[in-house]
Each structure stands twice: as C-alpha cells, then as structure tokens.
Coordinates of C-alpha atoms in Angstrom, one line a residue:
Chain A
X1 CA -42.3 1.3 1.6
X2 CA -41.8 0.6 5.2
X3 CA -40.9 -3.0 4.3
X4 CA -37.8 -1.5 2.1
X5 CA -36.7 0.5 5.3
X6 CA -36.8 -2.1 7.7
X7 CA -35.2 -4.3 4.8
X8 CA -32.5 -1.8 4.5
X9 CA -31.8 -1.0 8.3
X10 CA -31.6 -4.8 9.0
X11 CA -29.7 -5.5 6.6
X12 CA -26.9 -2.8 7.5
X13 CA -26.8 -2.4 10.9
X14 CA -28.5 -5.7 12.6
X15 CA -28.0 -8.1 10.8
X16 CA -24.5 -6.7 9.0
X17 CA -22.7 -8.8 6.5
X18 CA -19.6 -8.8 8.0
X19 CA -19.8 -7.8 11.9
X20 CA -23.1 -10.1 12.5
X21 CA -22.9 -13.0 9.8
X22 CA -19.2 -12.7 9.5
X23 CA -19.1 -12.6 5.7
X24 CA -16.7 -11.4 3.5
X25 CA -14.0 -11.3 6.3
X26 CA -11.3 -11.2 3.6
X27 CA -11.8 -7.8 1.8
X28 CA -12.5 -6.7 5.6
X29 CA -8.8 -7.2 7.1
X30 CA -7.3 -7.2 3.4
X31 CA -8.2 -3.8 1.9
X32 CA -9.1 -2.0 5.1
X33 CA -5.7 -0.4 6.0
X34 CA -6.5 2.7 3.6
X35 CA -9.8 4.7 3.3
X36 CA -9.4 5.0 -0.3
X37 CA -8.7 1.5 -1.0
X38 CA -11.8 0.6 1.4
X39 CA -13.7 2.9 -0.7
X40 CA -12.6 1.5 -3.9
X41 CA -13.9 -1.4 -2.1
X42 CA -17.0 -1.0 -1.4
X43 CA -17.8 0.4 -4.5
X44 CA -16.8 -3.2 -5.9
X45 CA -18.9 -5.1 -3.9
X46 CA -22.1 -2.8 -4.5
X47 CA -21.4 -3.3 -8.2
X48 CA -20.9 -7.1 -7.8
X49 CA -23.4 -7.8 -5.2
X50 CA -26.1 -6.1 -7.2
X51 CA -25.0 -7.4 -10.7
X52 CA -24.6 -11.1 -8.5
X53 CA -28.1 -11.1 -6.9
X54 CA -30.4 -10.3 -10.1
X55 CA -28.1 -12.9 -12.3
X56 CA -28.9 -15.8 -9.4
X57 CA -32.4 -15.0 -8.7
X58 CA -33.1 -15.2 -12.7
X59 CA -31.1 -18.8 -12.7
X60 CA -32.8 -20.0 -9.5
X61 CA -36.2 -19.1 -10.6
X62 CA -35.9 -19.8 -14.4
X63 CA -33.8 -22.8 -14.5
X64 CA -33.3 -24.6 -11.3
X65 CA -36.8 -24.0 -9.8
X66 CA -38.7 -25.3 -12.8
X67 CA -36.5 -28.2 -13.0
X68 CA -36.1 -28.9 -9.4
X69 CA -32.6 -28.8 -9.3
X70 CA -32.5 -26.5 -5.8
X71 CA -29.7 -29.4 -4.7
X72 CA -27.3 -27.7 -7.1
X73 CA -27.8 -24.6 -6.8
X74 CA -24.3 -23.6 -4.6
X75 CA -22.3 -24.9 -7.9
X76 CA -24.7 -22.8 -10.7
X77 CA -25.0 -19.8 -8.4
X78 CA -20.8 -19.8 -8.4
X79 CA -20.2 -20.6 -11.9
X80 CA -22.7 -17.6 -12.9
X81 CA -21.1 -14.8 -10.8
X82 CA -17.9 -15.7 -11.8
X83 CA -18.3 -15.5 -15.6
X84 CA -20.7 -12.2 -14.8
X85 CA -17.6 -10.8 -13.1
X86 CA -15.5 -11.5 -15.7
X87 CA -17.9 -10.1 -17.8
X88 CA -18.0 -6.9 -16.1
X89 CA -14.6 -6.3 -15.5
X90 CA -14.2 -6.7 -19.7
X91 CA -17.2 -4.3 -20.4
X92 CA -16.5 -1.8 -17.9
X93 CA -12.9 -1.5 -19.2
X94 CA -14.1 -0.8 -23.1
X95 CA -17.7 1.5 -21.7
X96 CA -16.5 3.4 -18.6
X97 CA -12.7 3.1 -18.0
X98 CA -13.0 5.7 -15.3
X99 CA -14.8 3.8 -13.4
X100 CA -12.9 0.7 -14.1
X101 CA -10.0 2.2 -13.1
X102 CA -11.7 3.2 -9.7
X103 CA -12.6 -0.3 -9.0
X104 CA -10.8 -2.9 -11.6
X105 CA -8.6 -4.1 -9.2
X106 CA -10.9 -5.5 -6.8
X107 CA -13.4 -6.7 -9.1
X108 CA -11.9 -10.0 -9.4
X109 CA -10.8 -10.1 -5.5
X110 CA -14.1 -10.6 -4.9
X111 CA -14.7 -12.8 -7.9
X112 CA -17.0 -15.5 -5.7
X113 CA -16.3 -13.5 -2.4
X114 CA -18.5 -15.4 0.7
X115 CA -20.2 -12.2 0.8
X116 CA -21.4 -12.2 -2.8
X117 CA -22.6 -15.8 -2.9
X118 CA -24.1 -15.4 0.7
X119 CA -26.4 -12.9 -0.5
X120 CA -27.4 -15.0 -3.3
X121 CA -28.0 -18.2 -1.0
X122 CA -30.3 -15.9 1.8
X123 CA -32.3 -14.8 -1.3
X124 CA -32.4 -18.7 -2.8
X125 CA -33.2 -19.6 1.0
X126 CA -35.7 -16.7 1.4
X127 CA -37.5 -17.2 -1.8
X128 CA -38.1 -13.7 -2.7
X129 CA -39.1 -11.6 -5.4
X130 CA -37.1 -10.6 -8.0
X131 CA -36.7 -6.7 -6.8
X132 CA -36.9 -7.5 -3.2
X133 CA -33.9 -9.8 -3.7
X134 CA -31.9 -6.7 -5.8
X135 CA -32.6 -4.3 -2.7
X136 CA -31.8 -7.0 0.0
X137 CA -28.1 -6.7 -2.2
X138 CA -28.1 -3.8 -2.3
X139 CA -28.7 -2.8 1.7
X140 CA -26.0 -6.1 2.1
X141 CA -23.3 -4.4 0.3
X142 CA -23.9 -0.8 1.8
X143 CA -23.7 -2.7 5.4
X144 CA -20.3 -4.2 4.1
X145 CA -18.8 -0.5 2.7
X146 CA -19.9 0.9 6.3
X147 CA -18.3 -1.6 8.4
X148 CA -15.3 -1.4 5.5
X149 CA -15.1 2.4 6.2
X150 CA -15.4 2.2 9.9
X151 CA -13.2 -0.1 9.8
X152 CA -10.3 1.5 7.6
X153 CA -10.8 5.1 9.8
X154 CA -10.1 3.6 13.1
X155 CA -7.1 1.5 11.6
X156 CA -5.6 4.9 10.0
X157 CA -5.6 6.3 13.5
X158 CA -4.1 3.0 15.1
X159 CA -1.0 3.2 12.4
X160 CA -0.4 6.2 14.8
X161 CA -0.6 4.0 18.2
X162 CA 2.8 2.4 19.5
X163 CA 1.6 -0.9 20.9
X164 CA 3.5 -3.6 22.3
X165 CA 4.8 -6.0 19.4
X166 CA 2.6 -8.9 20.0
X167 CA 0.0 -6.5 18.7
X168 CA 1.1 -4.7 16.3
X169 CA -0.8 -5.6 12.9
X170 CA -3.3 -8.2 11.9
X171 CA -3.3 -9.1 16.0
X172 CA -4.3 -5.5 16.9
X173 CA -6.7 -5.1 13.5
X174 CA -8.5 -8.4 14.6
X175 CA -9.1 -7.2 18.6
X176 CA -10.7 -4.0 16.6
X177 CA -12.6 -5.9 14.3
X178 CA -13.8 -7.5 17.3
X179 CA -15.1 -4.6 19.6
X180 CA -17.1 -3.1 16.4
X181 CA -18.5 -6.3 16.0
X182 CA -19.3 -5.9 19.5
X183 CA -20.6 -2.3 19.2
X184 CA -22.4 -3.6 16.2
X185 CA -24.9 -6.1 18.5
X186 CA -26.3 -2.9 19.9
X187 CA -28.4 -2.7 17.5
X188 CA -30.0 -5.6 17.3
X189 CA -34.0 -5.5 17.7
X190 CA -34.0 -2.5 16.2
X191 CA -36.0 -4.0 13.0
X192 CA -38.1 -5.7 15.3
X193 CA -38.7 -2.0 16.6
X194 CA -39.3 -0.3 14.0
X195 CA -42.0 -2.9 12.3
X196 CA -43.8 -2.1 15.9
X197 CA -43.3 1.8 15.2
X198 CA -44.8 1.5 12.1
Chain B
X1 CA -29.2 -36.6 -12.9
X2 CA -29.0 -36.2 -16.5
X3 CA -31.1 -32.5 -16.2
X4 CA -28.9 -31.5 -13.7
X5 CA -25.7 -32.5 -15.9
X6 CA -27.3 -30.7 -19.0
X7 CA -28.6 -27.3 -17.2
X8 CA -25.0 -26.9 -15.5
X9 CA -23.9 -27.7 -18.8
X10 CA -25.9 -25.4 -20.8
X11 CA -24.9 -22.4 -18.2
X12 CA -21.6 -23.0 -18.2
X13 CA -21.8 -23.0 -21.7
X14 CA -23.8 -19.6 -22.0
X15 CA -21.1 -18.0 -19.7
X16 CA -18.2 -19.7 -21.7
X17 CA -20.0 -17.9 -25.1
X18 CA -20.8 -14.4 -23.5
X19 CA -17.0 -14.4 -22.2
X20 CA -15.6 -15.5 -25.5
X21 CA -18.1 -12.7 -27.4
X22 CA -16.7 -10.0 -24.7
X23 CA -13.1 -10.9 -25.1
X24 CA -13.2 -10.1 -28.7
X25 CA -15.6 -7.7 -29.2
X26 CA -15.2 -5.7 -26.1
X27 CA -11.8 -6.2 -24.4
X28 CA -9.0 -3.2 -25.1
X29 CA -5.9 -4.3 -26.6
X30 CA -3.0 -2.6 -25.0
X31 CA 0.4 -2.2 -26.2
X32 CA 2.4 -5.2 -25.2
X33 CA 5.6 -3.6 -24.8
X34 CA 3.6 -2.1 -21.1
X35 CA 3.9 -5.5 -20.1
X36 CA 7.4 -6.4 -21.5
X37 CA 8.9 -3.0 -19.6
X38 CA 6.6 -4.2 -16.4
X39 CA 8.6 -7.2 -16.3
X40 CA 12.0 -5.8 -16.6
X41 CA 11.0 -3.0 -14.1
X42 CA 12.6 -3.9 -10.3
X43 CA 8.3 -5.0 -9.4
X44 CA 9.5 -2.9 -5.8
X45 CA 6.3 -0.5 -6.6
X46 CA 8.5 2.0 -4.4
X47 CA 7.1 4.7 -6.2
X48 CA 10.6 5.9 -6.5
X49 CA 10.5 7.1 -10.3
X50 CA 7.2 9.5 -9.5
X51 CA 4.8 7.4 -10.6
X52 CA 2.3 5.1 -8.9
X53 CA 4.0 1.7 -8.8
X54 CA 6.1 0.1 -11.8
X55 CA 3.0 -0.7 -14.0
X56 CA 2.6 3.3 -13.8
X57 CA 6.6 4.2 -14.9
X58 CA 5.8 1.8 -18.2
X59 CA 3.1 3.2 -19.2
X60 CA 4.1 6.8 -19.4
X61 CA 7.9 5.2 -20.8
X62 CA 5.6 3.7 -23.4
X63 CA 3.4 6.9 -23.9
X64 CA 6.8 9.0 -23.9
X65 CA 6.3 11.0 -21.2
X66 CA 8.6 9.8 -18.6
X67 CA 12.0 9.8 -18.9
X68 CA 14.1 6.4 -19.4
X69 CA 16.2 6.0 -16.3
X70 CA 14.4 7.7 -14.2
X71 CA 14.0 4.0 -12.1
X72 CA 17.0 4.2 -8.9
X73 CA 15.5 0.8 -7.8
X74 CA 16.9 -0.9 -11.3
X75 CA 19.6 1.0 -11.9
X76 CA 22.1 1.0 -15.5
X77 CA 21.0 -2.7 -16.3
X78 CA 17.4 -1.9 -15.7
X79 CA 17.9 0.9 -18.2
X80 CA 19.3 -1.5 -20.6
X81 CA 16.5 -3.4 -20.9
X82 CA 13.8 -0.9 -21.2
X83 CA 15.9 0.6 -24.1
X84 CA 16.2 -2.4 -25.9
X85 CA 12.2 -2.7 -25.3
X86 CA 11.6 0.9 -26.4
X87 CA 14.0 1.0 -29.0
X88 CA 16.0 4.0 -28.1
X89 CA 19.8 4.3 -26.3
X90 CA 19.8 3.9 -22.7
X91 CA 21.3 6.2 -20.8
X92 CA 23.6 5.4 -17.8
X93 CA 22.2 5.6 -14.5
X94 CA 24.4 5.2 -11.2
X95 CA 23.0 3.2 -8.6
X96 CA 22.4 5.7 -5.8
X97 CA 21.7 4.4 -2.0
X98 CA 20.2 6.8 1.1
X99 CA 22.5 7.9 3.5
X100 CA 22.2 9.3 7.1
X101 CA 24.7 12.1 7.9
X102 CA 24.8 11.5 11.3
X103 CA 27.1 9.4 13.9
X104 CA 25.6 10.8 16.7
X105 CA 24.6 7.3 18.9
X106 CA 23.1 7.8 22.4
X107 CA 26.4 7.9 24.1
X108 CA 27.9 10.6 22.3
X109 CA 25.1 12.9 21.6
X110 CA 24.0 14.8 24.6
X111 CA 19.6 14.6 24.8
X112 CA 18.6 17.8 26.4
X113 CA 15.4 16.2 27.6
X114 CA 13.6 13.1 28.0
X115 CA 10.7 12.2 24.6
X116 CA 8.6 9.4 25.6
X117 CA 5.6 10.6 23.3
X118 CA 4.6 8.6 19.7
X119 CA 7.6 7.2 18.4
X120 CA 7.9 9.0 15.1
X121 CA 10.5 11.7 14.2
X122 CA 8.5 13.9 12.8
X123 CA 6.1 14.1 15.7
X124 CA 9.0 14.5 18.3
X125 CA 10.5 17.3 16.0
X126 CA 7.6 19.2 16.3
X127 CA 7.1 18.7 20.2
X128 CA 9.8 21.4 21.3
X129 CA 11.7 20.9 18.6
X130 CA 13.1 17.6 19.8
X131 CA 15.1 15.5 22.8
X132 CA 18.5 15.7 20.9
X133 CA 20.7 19.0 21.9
X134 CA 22.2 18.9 18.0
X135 CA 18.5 20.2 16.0
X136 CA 20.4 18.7 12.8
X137 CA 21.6 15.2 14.0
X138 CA 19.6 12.3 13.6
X139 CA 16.5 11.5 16.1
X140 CA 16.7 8.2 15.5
X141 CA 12.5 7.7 16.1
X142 CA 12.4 5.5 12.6
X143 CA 10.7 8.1 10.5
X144 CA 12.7 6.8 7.1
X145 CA 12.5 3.0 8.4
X146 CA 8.5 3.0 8.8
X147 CA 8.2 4.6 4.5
X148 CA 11.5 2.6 3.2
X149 CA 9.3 -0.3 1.3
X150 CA 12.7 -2.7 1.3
X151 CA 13.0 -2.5 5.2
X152 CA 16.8 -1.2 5.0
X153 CA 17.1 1.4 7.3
X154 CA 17.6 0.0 11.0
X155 CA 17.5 2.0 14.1
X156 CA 20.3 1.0 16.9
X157 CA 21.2 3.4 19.5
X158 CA 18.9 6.2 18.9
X159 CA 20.4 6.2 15.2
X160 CA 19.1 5.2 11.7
X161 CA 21.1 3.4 9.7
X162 CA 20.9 2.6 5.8
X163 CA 21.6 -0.9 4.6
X164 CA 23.8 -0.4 1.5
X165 CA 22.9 -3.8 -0.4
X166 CA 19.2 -3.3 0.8
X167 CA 18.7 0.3 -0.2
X168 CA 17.3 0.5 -3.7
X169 CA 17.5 4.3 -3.7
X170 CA 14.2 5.2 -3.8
X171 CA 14.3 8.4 -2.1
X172 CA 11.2 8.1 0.0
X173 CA 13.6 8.3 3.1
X174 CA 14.7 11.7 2.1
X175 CA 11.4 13.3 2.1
X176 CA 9.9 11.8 5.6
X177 CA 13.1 13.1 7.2
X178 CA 12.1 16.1 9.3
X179 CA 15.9 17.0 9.8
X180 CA 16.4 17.0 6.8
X181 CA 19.6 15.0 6.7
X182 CA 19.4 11.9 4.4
X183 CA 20.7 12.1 1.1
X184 CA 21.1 10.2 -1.7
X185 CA 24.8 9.2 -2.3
X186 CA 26.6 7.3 -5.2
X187 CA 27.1 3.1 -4.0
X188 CA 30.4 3.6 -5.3
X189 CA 31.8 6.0 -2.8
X190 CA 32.8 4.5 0.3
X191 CA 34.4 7.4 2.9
X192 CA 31.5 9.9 3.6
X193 CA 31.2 13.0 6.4
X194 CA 28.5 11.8 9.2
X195 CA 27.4 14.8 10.1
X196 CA 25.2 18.0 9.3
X197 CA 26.4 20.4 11.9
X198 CA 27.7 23.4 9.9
X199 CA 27.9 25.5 13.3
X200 CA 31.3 26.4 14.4
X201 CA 33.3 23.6 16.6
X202 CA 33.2 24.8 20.2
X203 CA 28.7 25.2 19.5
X204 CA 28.9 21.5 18.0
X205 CA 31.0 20.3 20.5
X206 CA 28.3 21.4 22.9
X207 CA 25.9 18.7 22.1
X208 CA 28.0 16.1 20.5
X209 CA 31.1 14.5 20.6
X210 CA 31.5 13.1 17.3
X211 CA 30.4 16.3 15.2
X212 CA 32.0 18.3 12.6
X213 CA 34.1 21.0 13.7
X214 CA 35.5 22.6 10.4
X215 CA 39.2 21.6 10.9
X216 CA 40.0 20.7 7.4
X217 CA 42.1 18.4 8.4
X218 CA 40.3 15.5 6.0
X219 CA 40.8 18.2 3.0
X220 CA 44.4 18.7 4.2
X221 CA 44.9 14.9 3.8
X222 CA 43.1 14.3 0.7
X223 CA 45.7 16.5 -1.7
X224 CA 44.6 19.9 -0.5
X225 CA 41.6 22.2 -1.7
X226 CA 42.7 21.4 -5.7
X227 CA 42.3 17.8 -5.5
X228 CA 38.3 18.9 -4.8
X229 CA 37.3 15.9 -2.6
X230 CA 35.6 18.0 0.0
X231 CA 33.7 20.5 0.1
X232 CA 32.7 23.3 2.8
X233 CA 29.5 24.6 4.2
X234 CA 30.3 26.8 7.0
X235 CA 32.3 24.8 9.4
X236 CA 31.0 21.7 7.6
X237 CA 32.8 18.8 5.6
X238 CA 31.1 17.7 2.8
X239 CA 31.9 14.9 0.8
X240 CA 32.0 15.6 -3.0
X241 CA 30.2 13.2 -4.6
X242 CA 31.0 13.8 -8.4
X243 CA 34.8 13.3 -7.1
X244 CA 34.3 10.9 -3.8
X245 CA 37.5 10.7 -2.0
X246 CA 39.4 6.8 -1.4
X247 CA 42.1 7.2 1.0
X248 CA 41.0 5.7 4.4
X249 CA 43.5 7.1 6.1
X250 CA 40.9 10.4 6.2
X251 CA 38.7 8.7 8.2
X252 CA 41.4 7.5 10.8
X253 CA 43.1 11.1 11.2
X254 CA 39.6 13.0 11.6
X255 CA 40.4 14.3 15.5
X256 CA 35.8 14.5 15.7
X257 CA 35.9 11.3 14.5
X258 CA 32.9 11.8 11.7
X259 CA 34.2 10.9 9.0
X260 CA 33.4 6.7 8.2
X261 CA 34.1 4.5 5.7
X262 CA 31.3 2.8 4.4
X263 CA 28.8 2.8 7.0
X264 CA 26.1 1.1 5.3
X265 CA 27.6 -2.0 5.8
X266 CA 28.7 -1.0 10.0
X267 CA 32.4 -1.5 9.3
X268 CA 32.8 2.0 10.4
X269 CA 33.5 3.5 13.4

C-alpha cells in the first residue's frame, strides 16, 4: 500500500508531468485560459491516459516482448492509442453522451499527446506490472489536471492584471508557467522521504 | 524484419477492424442538415443568437426550437440560406451594428478626478462612480472592446468607437456596458444623436461640451414633430430608428454639436 502512495505523490507533485518532465505542454498553455475548459481537460487526459497505459502494457508484453520487437515499440504504442481514442470517442458518444459531451472535444486533442505516450514509454522503460503501470497513469494524469487547474486559476486572475504589452498573453502565461514550475521543485525528495518515514 | 512488418501489420489491422465495427455499429447518425446550416452560419461563434457558438444555433433551428433569423452576425442572406436548408420562408432580417452614444473625447468632457486603477469600465464605474463628470457618457476604459469577438470597437481619446463594416451586431457590447449606452442601431441609418444626457442643458453643459441640451433644433430641421425623425427623452434627442432621418444638414446646424453622421466609419465630427 505504501508503494501506491509514494507512487502516487511522486508522480503528482515531484516528478509532475508537466512542471518536472515538461510533458504535455500543449493542452497546458492551449486549454488553460478557462477553469472549465481546464477541467474538461483533465478529465480527457485521466480517461485517455488510463485507457492508453493498459492498451500499451497488454501490446508490449503480449506482442512485442515475446517477439523481441522492443525497437518498435514508439511506432505500435502510437498506432494503438490512436485507434483506442478513436474508439472511445465513437463509444462514448452512442453509451454515455453526457459525458461525451463533457469531454468530446478534447478527446482527439490529445489523440497521441507527449503526455499520453510518455506515460506509456516510462511504463515500457520501467517494466512494470500490469496494475502498477494503470495506477502510475493514473497518478500521471491527476498531476497533469492539478498543474492544469493551478494553472487556469492564476491565469483567470491575470486576465484582470494590466501589464505592459510585451506581456500580455502567451509571454506573460509562459513567465507563470515558469514560477509554478519553479514552486513545483520544492517538492522534490519528498518520495525519497516518505519511503524513509515508512 | 519480417515479424516486425507482420505484428505492426496485424495491429494496425485489428485497430483498422475495431474502428470499422464501431463506426457502423456504434457511431450516432445525426441529421445532416446540422452540418449544412453550420456551414451557412457566419462560423463567428459570437454567441450573438443565444446559443453557445454556431454549431449550437443549428441545432436547436434543426430541432425547431430557435427562431430563423435570430443570427445579427449573418444577416437577410444568412437567413436565406438556412430557409432554403430548412425548408420554410425566411424572414427578413436587418443588419444591425452597435453604437456608442457618446462624443464626449478627453478634450471636451470635463474628468472630475484622476482613475489610474484596472483599466476596465466596469471596475472604474464602481470605484466612486467614475473619473468622467457626465455618469452617462462613455468611460472609454474598453469594456465593449475586450467581449466584441471581431475586434471592432477602438478606444481613441478616452472614447469607444464601433467599426461599422467590422461590427457583426452581436450585442455582447451592449451588455458589458456599465453606462449603459450602446445600442444596437440599423447599418442603414447614417445621422445618429451621440449622446445620452437627458438632463436639462445648463446641468450637461456642466460636464461636457458636446452634449445634448434639448433645443430641438435637429427636429426643427427635419420637417417638424410630424415628419417623426426624432424622438425626445427629457431634454434628449433621440434618433428614430424605424424612420432614421437623411438630411445632413442636421448634423451641421446642431449648436452642441452631437449629432454625427456616420461615425462608425470617423467621417464625423
């Protein structure tokens, strides 16, 4: 159990997707100037990023790793999640349009998203097991909504600020994405602490 | 080699068969005249109509529940085309634009104090009630520039000022206005009153020298009170819009000096 915790606080606070690795910058600055749309989001890339994980780790270990085709893996791993978001985006219209309608729009924006085959290359990389692999996703993606969130609160409040015009926009949203990157390596160590602590 | 060719083969192909099975088992046919009013819709997403974004407006047109014309940003041809899609008589729409009724620039309208606080009108308003003396002229902090979505309105000397052939007459303006004084006026008409000042003229003199003052001279010069061009709201000109006035001489024998032809295009005053 204390494995999964310090799995899950690595994963979203020291070693965060997109303020330590710098994954998934795209949706970060793209979708982040609204909290709903960040929440929207998020949402997409749990979905995705879980969905994306269990497919790849079932190819890697089923297909490539018997045959020994690890060299290839990049190429299978992004032909899978692309059909499997495609696949979702169809099924989750027909079975649960509410949902779809909640997060349709960015399903395919993050279609083969850095962050989504990142996750499935540290897994391929760290040869885990198949649940272990699931929940490293999983923490992943929450670490990308919270730094999505964060993100999207302080630039609602900056739409407010009056800088000078070299700032204004992506300029000033890049300087912020900066500093919480910043405020972000603060908490590095702490997984190393808390495997001491328990 | 030749296992590596067949096993990207064989997913490829699994994801090509899953994708072909979902597509006709799963997917949700929708009604393709959503798509055909989508493409004769404006694509401006202005939100304009009341619904969120031009895909929105054709689906409640195609459901019924939204009335045809209801698009400013399209217009009478716009109209036109959803009819002919739908099936059912268009009815005319005028092109409307946004209009500020106000003329009062820096140098004519006296600021009672000195705003240097977040540059947004509706902020300002609610600090004291404002730097400008006149509480219904324009503050010119770019409330309606920062919502228009087609970037028409321009702020030049502590005024906001609508583009004509920008505006798509969305409206949005109107609402973020905390004075209160942008409306939405026909394209057609070209002479309108630039200001909303309906005190008497010595109290509008006060704080502005190009305000209203009631004379009714511009009625006086447009064929009297039967021709019905203007219209009065306490000592206020109004313009009236179902029967715009044309005569420009109006706008050169108004002694305030409010009355313009045409600003959206600045070949007023």
């Amino acid at each position: 159990m204390s494995y999964y915790l310090i799995l899950l606080v690595g994963a979203v606070l020291v070693n965060n997707f997109v303020l330590s690795r710098f994954l998934g910058c795209c949706p970060f600055l793209g979708v982040s100037k609204r909290m709903d749309t960040a929440l929207g989001m998020s949402g997409a890339v749990v979905f995705v990023m879980v969905a994306a994980s269990a497919v790849t780790w079932c190819i890697d270990n089923w297909i490539l790793k018997p045959n020994g085709l690890e060299y290839i893996h990049t190429l299978a791993f992004i032909l899978v999640i692309a059909s499997l978001v495609q696949f979702i985006d169809i099924a989750m219209k027909r079975f649960l349009p509410p949902l779809h309608a909640a997060l349709g729009i960015f399903l395919p924006l993050i279609t083969t998203n850095c962050a989504v085959l990142g996750v499935a290359e540290l897994n391929f990389k760290g040869e885990t097991g198949f649940f272990e692999s699931v929940f490293f996703a999983l923490a992943a993606a929450l670490g990308f909504g919270l730094a999505l969130v964060i993100f999207s609160g302080i630039r609602e409040k900056l739409e407010h600020a009056n800088p000078p015009r070299s700032f204004r926009g992506i300029a000033l949203a890049l300087v912020t994405g900066g500093l919480l990157a910043l405020a972000f390596m603060g908490f590095s160590g702490l997984d190393k602490g808390l495997e001491r602590a328990l | 080699m030749v296992v590596a060719v067949l096993s990207i083969a064989f997913i490829g192909f699994a994801a090509a068969v899953l994708l072909a099975f979902a597509d006709k088992f799963l997917s949700v046919r929708e009604d393709p005249r959503i798509g055909l009013i989508t493409a004769a819709l404006p694509g401006a997403n202005c939100g304009g109509c009341g619904f969120p974004g031009c895909d929105g407006y054709a689906r409640a047109l195609v459901a019924g529940t939204a009335p045809n014309g209801a698009c400013a940003a399209g217009g009478g041809e716009c109209a036109k085309a959803v009819a002919e899609i739908l099936g059912v008589a268009a009815t005319a729409t005028e092109k409307r634009v946004a209009l500020v009724k106000c003329c009062g620039s820096r140098s004519e309208a006296i600021r009672i104090g000195d705003y240097n606080g977040i540059c947004d009108c509706n902020v300002a308003a609610a600090t004291a009630g404002g730097d400008k003396g006149c509480v219904y002229g324009c503050l010119g902090y770019g409330a309606c520039a920062n919502v228009c979505p087609k970037g028409a309105i321009s702020i030049s000397d502590g005024l906001a000022k609508v583009d004509k052939r920008l505006c798509i007459g969305c409206g949005k303006c109107v609402s973020a206005c905390p004075r209160r004084i942008i409306a939405l006026v026909p394209a057609s008409a070209s002479i309108h009153v630039l200001c909303s000042n309906p005190e008497k003229g010595p109290e509008v003199r006060k704080v502005c020298g190009v305000g209203c003052i009631g004379c009714r001279l511009c009625e006086r010069n447009s064929g009297g009170k039967e021709a019905g061009h203007f219209e009065f709201a306490g000592f206020l000109a109004k313009v009236n819009y179902s029967n715009p006035p044309f005569d420009s001489q109006i706008v050169s024998k108004c002694p305030a000096k409010c009355i313009s032809e045409d600003p959206h295009t600045g070949s007023g005053h």
